[in-house]
Coordinates of C-alpha atoms in Angstrom, one line a residue:
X1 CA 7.9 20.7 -36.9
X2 CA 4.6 20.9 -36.0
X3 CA 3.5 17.0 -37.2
X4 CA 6.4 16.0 -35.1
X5 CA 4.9 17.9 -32.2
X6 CA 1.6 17.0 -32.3
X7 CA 1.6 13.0 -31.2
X8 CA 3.5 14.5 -28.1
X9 CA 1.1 17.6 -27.5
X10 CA -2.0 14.9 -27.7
X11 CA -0.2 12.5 -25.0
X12 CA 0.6 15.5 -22.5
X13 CA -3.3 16.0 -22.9
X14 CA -4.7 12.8 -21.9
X15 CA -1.7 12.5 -19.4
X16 CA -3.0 16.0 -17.7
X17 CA -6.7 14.9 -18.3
X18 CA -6.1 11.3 -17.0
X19 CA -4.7 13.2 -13.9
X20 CA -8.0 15.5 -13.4
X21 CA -9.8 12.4 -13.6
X22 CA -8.3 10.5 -11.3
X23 CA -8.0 13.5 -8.9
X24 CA -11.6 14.6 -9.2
X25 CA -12.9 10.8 -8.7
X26 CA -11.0 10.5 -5.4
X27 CA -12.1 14.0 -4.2
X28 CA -15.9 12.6 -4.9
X29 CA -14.9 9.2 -3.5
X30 CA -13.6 10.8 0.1
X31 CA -16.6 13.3 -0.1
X32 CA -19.0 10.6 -0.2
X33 CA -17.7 8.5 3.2
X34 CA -19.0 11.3 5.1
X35 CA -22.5 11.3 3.3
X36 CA -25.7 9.5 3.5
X37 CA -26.5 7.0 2.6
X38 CA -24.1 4.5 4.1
X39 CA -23.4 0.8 2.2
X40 CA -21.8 -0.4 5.4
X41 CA -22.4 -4.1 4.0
X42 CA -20.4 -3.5 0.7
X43 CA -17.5 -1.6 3.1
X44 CA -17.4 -5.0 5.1
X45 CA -17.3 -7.5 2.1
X46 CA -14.3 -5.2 0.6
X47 CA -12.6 -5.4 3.8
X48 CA -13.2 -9.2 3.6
X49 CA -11.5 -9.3 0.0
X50 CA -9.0 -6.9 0.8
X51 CA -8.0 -8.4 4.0
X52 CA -8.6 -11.3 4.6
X53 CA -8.2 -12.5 1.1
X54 CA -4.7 -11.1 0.9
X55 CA -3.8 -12.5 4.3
X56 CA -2.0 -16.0 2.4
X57 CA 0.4 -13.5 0.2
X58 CA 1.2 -11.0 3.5
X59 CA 2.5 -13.9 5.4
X60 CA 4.5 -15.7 3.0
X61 CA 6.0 -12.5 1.9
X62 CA 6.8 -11.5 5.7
X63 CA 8.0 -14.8 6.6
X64 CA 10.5 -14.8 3.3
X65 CA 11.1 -11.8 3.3
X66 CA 12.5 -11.7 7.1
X67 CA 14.4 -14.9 6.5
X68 CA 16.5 -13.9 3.6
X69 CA 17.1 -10.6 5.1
X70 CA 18.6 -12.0 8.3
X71 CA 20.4 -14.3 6.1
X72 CA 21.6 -11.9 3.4
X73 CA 22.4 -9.3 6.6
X74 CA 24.5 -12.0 8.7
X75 CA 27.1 -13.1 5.5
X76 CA 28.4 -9.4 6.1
X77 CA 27.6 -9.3 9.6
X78 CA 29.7 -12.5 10.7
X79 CA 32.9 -10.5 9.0
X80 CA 33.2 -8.2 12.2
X81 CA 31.4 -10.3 14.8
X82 CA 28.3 -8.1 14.7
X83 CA 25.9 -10.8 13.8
X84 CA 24.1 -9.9 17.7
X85 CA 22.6 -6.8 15.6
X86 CA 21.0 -8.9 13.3
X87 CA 17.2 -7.7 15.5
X88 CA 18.2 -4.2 14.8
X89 CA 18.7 -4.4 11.1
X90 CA 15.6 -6.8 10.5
X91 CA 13.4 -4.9 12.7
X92 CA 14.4 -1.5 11.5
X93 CA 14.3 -2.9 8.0
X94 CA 10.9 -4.4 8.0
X95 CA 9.2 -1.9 10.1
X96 CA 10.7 1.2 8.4
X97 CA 10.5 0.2 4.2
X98 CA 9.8 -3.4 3.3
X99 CA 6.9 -4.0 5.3
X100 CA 4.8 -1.2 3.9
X101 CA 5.9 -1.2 0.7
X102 CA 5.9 -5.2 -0.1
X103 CA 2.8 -5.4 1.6
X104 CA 1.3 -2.6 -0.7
X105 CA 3.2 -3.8 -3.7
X106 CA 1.4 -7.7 -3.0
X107 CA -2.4 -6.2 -2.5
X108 CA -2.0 -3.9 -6.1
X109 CA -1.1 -7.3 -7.5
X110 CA -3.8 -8.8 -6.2
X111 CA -6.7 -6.5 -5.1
X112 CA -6.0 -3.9 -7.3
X113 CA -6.2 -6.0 -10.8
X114 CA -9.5 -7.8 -9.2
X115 CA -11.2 -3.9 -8.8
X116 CA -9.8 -2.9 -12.6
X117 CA -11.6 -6.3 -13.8
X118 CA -14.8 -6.2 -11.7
X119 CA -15.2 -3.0 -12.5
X120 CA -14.1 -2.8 -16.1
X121 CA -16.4 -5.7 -17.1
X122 CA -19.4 -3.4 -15.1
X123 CA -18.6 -0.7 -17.5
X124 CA -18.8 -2.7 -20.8
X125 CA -22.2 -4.7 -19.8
X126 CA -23.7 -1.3 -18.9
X127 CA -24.3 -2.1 -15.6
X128 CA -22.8 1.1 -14.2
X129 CA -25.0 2.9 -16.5
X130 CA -27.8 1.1 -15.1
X131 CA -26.9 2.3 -11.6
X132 CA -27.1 5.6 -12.7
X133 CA -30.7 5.2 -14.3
X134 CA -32.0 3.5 -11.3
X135 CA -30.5 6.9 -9.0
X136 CA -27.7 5.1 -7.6
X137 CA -24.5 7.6 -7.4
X138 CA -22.0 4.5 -9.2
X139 CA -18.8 6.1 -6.6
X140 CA -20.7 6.0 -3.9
X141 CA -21.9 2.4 -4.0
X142 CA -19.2 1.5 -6.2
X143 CA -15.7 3.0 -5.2
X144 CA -16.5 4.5 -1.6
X145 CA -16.4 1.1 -0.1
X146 CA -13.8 -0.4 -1.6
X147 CA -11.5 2.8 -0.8
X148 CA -12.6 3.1 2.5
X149 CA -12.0 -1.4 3.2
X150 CA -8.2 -0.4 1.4
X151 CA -7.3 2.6 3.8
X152 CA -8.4 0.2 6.8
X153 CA -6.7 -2.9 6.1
X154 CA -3.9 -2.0 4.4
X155 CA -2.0 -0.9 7.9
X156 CA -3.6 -4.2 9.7
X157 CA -2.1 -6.3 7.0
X158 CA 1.3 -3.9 7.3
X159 CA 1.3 -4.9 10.8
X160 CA 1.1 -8.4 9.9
X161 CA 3.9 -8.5 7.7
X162 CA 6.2 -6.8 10.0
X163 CA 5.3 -9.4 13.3
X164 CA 5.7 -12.4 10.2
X165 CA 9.1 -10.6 8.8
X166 CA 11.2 -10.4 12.6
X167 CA 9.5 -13.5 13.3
X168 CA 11.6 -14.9 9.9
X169 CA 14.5 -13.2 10.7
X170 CA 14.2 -14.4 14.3
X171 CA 14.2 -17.9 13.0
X172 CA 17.5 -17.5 10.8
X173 CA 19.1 -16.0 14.0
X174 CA 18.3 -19.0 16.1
X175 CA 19.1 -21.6 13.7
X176 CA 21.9 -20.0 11.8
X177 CA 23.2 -17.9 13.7
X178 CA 23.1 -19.6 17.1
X179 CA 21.7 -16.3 19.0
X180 CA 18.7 -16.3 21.5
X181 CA 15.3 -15.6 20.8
X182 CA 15.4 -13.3 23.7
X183 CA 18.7 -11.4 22.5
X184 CA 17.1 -11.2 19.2
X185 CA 13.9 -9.6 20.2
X186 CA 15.3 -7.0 22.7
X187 CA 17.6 -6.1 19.7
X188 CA 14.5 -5.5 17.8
X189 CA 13.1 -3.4 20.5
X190 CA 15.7 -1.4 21.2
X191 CA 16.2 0.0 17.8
X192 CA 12.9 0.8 17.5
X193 CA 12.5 2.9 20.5
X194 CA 15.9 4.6 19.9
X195 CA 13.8 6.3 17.0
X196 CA 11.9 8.1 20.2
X197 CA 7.9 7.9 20.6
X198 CA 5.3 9.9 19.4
X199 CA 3.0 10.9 22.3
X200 CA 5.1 8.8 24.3
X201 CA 3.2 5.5 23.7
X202 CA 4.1 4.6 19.4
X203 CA 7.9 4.9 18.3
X204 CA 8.3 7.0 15.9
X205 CA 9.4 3.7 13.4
X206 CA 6.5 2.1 13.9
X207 CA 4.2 5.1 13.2
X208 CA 5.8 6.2 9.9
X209 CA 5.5 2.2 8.9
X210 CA 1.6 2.5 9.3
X211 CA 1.1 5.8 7.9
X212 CA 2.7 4.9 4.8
X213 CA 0.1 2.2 4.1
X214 CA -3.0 4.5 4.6
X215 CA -1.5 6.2 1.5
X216 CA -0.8 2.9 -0.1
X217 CA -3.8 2.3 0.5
X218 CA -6.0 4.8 -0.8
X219 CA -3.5 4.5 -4.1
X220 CA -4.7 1.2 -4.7
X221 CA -8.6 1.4 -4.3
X222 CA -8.4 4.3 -6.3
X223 CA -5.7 3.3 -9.2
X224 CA -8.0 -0.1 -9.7
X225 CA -11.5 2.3 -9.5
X226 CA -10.3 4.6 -11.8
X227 CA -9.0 2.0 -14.8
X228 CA -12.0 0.0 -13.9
X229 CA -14.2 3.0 -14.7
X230 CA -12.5 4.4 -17.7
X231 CA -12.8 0.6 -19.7
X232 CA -13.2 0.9 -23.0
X233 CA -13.7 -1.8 -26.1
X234 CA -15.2 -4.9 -24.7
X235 CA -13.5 -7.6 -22.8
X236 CA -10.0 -6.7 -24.4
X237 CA -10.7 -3.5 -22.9
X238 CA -11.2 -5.1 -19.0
X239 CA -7.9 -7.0 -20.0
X240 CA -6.0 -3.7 -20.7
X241 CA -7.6 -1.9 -17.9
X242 CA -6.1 -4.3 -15.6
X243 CA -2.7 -4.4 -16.3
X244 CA -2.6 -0.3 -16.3
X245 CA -4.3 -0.3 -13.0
X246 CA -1.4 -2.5 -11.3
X247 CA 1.3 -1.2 -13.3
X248 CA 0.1 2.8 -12.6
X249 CA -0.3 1.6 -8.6
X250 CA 2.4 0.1 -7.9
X251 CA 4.4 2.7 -10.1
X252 CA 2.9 5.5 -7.5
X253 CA 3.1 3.4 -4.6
X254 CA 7.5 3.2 -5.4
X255 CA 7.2 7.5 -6.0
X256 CA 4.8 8.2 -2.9
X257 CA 7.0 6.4 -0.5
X258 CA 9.7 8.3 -1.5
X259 CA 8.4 11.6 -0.6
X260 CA 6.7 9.9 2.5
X261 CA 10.2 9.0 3.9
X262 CA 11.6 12.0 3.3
X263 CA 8.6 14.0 5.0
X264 CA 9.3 11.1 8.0
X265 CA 12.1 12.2 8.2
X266 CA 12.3 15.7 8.0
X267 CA 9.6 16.0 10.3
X268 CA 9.7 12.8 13.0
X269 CA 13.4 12.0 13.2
X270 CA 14.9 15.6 13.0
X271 CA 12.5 17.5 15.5

């Protein structure tokens, strides 16, 4: 019994010391935003990779995204003449879950696999060790930035893909569906201020769907950091590194936006 025993007693190690790894680098990687020095340039040039780079992917995946779920929507909708609530479902829909979670699920693709490999390949040519010989802390310089660019662009490229979704779904409603663009977007409105406002000037919609992707966020910087770091074996190593660093995030990014929602709601929509 005990040879059976052990190959499972040696995974649940590494899986609880791969999890005091990763929690002790992002404790150290929050820690150091807050401390001198600053690599304000390196912050800017991850926000330019994060953001601006992923900005082609956000709006295709909005604009699709909107379209086929105005036109998926209106097939049922058209059965009992409700297809004027098409803006309530889309904008409810984006807003709420797809936005955030597309959005998130599009940067780990991207983003997170380009920190694994740029990273990872820093590892096996020693140039992370090099960093630390010259006195350079390697997460400061290294994974600070690039966690700090993820936690400020992932909601600015959230609120992209929401305006680009019920922009989508706006254009199935006028060409499909024969409804107004005015009737469309005061739909939209409507259902997201029936959620209520927090400090009378956010709904309460549109503030869960940007809170979610400061999480999302920090869950990808971190995921891609902490596979980049641990590479092992050479380039097949920066290979494998990558594909566990998208698979892990967007694996967490599907659990944390469960319990997210259910904290939303628990907390915003039954106060």
């Amino acid at each position: 019994m005990t040879g059976i025993w052990l190959p499972v007693e040696n995974y649940l190690k590494r899986a609880i010391l791969g999890v005091q790894e990763y929690s002790v680098l992002t404790a150290k990687a929050i820690r150091s935003i807050f401390a001198r020095p600053f690599y304000w340039r390196d912050t800017l040039q991850q926000m330019d990779i994060i953001g601006v780079g992923s900005l082609g992917i956000v709006l295709l995946t909005g604009l699709f995204t909107g379209m086929v779920l105005a036109l998926q929507s209106s097939v049922e909708m058209r059965r009992f003449g409700a297809t004027i609530y098409i803006g309530r479902l889309v904008g409810a829909s984006a807003v709420r879950e797809l936005g955030p979670v597309l959005t998130a699920l599009m940067v780990a693709g991207r983003v997170g696999a380009g920190m694994a490999a740029q990273l990872g390949s820093m590892k096996v040519t020693e140039q992370i060790d090099a960093l630390n010989v010259l006195g350079t802390d390697p997460i400061k310089k290294l994974v600070t930035p690039r966690l700090l660019a993820a936690l400020i662009m992932l909601p600015i490229l959230t609120v992209i893909t929401d305006t680009v979704a019920i922009f989508g779904g706006m254009l199935i409603a006028v060409v499909k569906l024969d409804l107004t663009a005015d009737l469309y977007l005061r739909s939209v409105w409507e259902t997201l201020a029936q959620s209520g406002f927090m400090f009378r000037v956010i709904p309460r919609d549109v503030f869960g769907g940007l809170l979610k992707p400061f999480f999302f966020g920090g869950i990808i910087a971190m995921t891609g950091c902490y596979f980049g770091l641990q590479t092992r074996g050479g380039t097949e190593g920066v290979g494998v590194s990558t594909t566990r660093a998208v698979v892990t995030a967007s694996i967490l990014i599907l659990a944390v936006d469960y319990f997210l929602t259910q904290l939303l709601i628990s907390f915003l929509f039954q106060s």
